[in-house]
Coordinates of C-alpha atoms in Angstrom, one line a residue:
X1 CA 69.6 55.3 88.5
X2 CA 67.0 57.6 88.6
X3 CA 63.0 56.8 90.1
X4 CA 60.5 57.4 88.1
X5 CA 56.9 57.1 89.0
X6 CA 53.8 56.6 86.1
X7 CA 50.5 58.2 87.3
X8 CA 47.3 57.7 85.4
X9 CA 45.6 60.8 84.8
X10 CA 42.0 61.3 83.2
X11 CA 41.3 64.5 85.3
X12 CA 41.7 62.9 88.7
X13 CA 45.6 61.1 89.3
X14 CA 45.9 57.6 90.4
X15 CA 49.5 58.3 91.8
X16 CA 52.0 55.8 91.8
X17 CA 53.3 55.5 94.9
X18 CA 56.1 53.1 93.9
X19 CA 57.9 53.8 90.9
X20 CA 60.5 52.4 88.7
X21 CA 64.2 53.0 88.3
X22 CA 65.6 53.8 84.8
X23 CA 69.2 55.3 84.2
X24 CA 67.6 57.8 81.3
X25 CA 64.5 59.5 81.1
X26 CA 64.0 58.1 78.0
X27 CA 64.1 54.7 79.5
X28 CA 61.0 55.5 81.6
X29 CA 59.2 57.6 78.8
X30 CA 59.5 54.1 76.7
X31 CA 58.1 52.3 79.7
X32 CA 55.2 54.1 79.5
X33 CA 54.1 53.9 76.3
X34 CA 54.3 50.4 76.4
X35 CA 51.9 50.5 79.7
X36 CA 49.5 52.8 77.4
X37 CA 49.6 49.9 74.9
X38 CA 49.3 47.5 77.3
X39 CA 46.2 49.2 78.5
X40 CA 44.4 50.0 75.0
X41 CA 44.3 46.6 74.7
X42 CA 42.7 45.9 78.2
X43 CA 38.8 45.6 77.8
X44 CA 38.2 47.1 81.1
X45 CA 39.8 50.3 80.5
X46 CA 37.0 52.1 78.8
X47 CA 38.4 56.1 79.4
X48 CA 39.2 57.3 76.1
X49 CA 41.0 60.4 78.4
X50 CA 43.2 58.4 79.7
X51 CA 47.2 59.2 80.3
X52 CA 50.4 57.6 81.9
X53 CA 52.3 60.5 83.2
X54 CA 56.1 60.2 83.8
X55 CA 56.8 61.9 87.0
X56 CA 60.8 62.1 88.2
X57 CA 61.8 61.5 91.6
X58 CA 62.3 65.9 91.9
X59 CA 58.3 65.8 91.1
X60 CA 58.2 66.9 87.7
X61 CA 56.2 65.5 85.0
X62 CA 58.6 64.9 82.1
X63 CA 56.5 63.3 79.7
X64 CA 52.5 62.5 78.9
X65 CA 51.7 59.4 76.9
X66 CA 48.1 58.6 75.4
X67 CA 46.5 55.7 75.8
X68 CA 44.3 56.2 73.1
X69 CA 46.6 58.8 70.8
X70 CA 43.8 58.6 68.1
X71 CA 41.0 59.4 70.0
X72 CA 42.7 62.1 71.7
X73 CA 44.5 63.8 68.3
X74 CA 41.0 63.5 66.9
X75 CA 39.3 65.8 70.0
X76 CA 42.3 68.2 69.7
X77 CA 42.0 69.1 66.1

């Protein structure tokens, strides 16, 4: 098992200090975007920037999930 850690990122990290163990990095990548869905949902998370970032225990960031995909596809385009 492999740690993987989920920062949130609009600009400035929150860094997870913690993390979670997965046996594949898809495990954790899967973890996070049910924390983004988690958090669309939450009314008190208002940043329409916001990201989870999968970090792996070597440091590097292996994945970048949306929490609001539409919002963010829509500014990209």
């Amino acid at each position: 098992m492999r740690t993987y850690y989920f920062d949130m990122k609009d600009g400035i990290p929150s860094r997870d200090r913690t993390g979670l163990e997965f046996a594949t990095a898809s495990g954790a990548i899967e973890h996070s975007k049910e924390l983004a869905r988690r958090l669309r949902h939450d009314p008190r998370i208002t940043d329409r920037d916001l990201f989870i970032v999968v970090i792996d225990e070597s440091g590097v960031e292996i994945h970048r999930e949306p929490v609001h995909p539409n919002t963010t596809n829509a500014r990209i385009s």
